[in-house]
PDB file of C-alpha atoms in Angstrom:
ATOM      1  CA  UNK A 285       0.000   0.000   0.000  1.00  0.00           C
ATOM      2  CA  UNK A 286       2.805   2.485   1.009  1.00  0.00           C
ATOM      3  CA  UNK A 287       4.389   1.634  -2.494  1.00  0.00           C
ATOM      4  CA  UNK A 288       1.096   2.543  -4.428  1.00  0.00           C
ATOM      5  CA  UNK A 289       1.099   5.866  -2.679  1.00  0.00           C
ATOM      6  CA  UNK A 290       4.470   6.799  -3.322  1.00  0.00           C
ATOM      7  CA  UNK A 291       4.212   5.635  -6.848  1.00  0.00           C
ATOM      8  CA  UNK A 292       0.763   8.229  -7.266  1.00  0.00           C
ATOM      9  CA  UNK A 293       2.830  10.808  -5.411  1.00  0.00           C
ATOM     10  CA  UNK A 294       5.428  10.451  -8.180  1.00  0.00           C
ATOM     11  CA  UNK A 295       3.425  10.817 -11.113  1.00  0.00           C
ATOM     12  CA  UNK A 296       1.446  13.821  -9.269  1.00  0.00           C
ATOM     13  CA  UNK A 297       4.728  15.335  -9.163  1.00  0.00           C
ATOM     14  CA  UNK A 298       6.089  14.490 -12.753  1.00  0.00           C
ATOM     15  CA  UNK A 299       2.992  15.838 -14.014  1.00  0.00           C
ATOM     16  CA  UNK A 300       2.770  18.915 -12.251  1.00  0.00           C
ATOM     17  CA  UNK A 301       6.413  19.681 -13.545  1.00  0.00           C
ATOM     18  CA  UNK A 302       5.449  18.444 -16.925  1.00  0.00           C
ATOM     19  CA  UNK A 303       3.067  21.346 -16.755  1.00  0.00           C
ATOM     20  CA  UNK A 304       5.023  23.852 -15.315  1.00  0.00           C
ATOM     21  CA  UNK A 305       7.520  23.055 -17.784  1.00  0.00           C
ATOM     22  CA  UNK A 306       5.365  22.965 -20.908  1.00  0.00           C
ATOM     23  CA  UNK A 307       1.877  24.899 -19.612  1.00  0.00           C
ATOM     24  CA  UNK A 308       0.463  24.505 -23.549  1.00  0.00           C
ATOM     25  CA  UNK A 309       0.444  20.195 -22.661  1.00  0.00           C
ATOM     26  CA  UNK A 310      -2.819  21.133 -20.919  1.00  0.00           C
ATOM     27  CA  UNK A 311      -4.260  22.518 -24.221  1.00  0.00           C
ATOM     28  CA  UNK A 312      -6.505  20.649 -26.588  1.00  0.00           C
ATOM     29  CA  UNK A 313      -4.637  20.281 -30.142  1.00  0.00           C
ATOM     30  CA  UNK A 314      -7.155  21.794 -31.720  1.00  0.00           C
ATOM     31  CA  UNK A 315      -6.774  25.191 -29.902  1.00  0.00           C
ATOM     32  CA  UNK A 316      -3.427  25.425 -30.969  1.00  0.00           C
ATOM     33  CA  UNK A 317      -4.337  25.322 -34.895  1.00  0.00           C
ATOM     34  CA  UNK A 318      -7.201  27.884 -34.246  1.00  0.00           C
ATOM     35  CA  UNK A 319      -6.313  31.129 -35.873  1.00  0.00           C
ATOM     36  CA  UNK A 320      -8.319  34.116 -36.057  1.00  0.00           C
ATOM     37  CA  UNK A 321     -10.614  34.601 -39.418  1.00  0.00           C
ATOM     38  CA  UNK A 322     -12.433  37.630 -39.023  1.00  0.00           C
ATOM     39  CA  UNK A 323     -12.642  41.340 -38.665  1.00  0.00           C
ATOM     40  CA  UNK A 324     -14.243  43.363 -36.100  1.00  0.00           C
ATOM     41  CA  UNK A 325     -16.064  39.968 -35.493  1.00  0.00           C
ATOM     42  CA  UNK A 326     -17.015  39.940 -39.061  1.00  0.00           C
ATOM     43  CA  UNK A 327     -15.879  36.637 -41.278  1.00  0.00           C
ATOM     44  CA  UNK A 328     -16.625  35.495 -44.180  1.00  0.00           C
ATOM     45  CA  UNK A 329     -19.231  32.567 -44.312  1.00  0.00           C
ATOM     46  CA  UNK A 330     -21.249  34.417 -41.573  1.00  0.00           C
ATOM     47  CA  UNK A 331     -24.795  34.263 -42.499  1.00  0.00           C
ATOM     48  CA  UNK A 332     -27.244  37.413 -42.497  1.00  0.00           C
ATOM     49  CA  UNK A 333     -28.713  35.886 -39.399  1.00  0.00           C
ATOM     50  CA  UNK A 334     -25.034  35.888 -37.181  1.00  0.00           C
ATOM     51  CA  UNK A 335     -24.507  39.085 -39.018  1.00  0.00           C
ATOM     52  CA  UNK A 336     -27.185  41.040 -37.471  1.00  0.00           C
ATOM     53  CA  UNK A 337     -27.054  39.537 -34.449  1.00  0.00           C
ATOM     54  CA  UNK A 338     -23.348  40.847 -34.160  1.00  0.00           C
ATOM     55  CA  UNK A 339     -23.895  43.676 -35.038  1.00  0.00           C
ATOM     56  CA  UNK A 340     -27.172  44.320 -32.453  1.00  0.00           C
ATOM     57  CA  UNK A 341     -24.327  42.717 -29.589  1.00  0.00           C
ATOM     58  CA  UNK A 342     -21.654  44.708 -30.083  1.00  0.00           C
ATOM     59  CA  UNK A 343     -23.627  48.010 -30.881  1.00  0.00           C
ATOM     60  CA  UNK A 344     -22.247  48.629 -34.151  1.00  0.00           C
ATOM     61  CA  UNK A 345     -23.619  51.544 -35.986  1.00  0.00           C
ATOM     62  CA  UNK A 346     -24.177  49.926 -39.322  1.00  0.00           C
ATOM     63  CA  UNK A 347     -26.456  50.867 -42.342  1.00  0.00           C
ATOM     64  CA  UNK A 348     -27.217  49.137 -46.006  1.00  0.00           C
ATOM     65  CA  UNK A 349     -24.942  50.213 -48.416  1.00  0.00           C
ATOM     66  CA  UNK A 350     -25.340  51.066 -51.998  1.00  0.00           C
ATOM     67  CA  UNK A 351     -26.513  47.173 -52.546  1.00  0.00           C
ATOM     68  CA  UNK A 352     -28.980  45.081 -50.312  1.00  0.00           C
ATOM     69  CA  UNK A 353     -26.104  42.970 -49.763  1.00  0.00           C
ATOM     70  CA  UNK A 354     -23.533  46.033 -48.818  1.00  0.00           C
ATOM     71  CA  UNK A 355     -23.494  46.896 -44.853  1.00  0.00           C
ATOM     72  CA  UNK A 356     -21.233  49.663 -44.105  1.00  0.00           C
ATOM     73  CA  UNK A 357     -20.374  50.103 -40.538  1.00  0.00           C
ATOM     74  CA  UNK A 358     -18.551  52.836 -38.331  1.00  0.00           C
ATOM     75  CA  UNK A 359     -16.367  50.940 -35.609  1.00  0.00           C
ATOM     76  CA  UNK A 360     -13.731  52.061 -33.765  1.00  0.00           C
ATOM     77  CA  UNK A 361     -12.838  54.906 -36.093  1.00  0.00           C
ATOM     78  CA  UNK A 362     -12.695  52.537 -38.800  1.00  0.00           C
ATOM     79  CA  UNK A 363     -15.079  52.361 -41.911  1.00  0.00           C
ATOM     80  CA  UNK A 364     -16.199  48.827 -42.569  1.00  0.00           C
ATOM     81  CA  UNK A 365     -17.971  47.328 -45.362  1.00  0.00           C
ATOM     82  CA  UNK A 366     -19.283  43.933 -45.303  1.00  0.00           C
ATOM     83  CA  UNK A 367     -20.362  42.047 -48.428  1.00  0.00           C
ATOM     84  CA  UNK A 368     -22.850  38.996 -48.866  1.00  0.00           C
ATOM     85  CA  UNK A 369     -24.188  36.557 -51.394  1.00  0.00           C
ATOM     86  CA  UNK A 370     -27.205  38.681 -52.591  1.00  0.00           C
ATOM     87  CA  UNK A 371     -28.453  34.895 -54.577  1.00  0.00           C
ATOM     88  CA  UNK A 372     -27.814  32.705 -51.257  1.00  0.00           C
ATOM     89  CA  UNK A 373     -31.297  32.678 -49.263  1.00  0.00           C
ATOM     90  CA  UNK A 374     -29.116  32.637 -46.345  1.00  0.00           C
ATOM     91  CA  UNK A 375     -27.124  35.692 -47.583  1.00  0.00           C
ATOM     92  CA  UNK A 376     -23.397  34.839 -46.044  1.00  0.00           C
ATOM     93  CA  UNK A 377     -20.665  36.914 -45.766  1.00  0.00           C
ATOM     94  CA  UNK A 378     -18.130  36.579 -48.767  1.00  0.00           C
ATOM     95  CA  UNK A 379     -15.696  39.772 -48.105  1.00  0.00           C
ATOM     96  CA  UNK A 380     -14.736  41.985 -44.986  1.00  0.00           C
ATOM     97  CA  UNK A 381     -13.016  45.396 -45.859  1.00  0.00           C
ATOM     98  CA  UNK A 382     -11.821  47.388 -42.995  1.00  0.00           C
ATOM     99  CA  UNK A 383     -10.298  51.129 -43.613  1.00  0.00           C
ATOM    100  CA  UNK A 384      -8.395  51.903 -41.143  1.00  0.00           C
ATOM    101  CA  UNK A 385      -8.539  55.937 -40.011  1.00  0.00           C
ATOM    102  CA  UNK A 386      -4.854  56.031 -38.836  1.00  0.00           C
ATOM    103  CA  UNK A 387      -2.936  52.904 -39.301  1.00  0.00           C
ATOM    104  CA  UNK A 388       0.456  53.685 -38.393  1.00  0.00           C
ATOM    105  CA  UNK A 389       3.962  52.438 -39.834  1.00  0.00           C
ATOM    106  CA  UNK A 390       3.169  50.056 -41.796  1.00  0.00           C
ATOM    107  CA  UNK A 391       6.154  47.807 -40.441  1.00  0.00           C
ATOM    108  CA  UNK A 392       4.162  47.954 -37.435  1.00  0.00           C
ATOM    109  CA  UNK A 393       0.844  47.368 -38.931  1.00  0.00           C
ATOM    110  CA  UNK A 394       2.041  44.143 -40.472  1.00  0.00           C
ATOM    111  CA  UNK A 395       3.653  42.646 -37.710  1.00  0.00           C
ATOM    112  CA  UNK A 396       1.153  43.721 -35.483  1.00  0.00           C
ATOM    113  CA  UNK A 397      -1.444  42.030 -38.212  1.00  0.00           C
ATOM    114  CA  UNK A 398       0.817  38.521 -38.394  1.00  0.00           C
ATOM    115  CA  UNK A 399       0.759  38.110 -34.621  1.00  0.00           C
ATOM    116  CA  UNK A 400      -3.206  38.717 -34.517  1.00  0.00           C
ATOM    117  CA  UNK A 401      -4.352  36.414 -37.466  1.00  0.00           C
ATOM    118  CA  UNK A 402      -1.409  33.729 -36.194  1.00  0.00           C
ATOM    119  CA  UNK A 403       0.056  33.916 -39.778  1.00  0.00           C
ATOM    120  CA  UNK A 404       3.060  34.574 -41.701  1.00  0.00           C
ATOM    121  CA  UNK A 405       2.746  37.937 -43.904  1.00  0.00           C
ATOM    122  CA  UNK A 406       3.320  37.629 -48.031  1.00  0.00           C
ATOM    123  CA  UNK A 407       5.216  40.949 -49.215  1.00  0.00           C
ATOM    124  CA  UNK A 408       3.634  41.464 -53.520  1.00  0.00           C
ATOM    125  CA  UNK A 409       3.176  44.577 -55.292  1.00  0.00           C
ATOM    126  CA  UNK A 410       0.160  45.644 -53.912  1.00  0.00           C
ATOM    127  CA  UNK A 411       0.732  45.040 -50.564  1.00  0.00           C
ATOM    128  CA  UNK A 412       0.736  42.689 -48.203  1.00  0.00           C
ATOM    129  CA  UNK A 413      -0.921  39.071 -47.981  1.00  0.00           C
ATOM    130  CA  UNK A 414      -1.720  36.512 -45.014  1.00  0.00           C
ATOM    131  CA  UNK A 415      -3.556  33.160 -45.269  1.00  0.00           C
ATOM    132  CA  UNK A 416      -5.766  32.888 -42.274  1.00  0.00           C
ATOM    133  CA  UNK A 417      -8.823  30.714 -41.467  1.00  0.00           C
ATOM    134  CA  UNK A 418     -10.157  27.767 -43.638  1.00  0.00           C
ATOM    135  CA  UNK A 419      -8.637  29.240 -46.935  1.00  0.00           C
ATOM    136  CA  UNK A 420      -9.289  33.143 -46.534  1.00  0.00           C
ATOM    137  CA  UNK A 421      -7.135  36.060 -48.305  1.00  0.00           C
ATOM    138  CA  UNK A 422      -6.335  39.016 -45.709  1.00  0.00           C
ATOM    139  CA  UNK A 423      -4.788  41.515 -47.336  1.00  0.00           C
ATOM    140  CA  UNK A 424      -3.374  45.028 -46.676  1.00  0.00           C
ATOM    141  CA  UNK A 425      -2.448  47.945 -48.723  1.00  0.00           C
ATOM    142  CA  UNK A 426      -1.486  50.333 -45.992  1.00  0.00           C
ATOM    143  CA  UNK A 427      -4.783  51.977 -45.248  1.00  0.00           C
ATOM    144  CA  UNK A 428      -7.248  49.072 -45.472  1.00  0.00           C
ATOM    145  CA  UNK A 429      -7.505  45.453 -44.634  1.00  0.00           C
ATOM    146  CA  UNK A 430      -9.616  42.985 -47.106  1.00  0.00           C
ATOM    147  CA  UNK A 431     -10.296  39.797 -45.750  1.00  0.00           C
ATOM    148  CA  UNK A 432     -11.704  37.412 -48.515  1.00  0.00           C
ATOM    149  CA  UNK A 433     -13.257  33.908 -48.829  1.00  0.00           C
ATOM    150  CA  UNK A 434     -11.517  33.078 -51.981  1.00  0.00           C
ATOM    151  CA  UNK A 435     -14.176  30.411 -53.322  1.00  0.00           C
ATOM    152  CA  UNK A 436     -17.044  32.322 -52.711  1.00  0.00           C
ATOM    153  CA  UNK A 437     -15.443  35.266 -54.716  1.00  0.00           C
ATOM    154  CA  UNK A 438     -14.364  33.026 -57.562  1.00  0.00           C
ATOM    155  CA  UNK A 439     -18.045  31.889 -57.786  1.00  0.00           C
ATOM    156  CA  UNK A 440     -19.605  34.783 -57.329  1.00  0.00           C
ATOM    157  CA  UNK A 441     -17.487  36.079 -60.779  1.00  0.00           C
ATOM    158  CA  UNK A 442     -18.792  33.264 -62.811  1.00  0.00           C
ATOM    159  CA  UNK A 443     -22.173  34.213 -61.937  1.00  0.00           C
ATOM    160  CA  UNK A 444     -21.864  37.627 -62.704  1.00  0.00           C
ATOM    161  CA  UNK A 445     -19.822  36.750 -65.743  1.00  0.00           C
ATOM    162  CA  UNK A 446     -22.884  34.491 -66.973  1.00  0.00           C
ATOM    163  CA  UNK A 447     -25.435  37.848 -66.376  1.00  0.00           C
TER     164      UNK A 447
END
């Protein structure tokens, strides 16, 4: 009996150092691949639905832009456009475009970007590019940040290309 209990003592201990070494062992797996997708709570694949309720949450001042599927938004100091699937019933979220009123240097900007979407930045001509969530573009020209469900966008082109 006094070996059992000096045996549970032992892996109490082990573990509790385990831990203390390595605190992340206590996380699922699947927290550690979770990156952020979204802007201002905003992602793409949202439907209407989650969209207004958001929006009524976090009392966003938001009205419909030029389009039925256009809401424009004031948050933070930043102007915000969302744009959804005007042909889906359930009218989802295909592109989040955040201007940003006074960005900074944009050295800081994009590493400041990387660390918050968990993903390595992509210097091209036009700016800057990230691959975050389940196959979004997030992009950012200096000013403004475009985050982008690239599938839904290439669809949504053939449609209107067949119009």
């Amino acid at each position: 009996m006094k070996v059992a209990i000096v045996i549970a003592g032992l892996i109490v201990v082990a573990f509790a150092a385990l831990v203390a070494i390595q605190p992340s062992f206590l996380k699922p797996a699947s927290l550690a691949l979770v990156k952020k997708s979204d802007i201002f709570g905003f992602s793409p694949g949202m439907t209407f639905d989650e969209t207004s309720k958001l929006v009524s949450q976090r009392h966003y001042l938001c009205r419909q832009g030029r389009s039925a599927s256009t809401l424009e938004c004031d948050i933070n100091g930043a102007k915000v456009t969302v744009d959804s699937d005007e042909t889906d019933a359930r009218r989802p979220i295909w592109r989040v475009n955040a201007t940003l009123s006074n960005p900074g240097p944009e050295e800081v900007a994009v590493k400041s970007i990387s660390e918050q979407f968990n993903a390595q930045a992509i210097k091209g001509r036009e700016g800057w590019t990230w691959i975050v969530g389940r196959a979004f573009r997030l992009s950012y020209d200096g000013l403004g940040l475009t985050l982008v469900d690239e599938a839904a966008e290439t669809r949504l082109r053939k449609a209107e290309a067949k119009r």
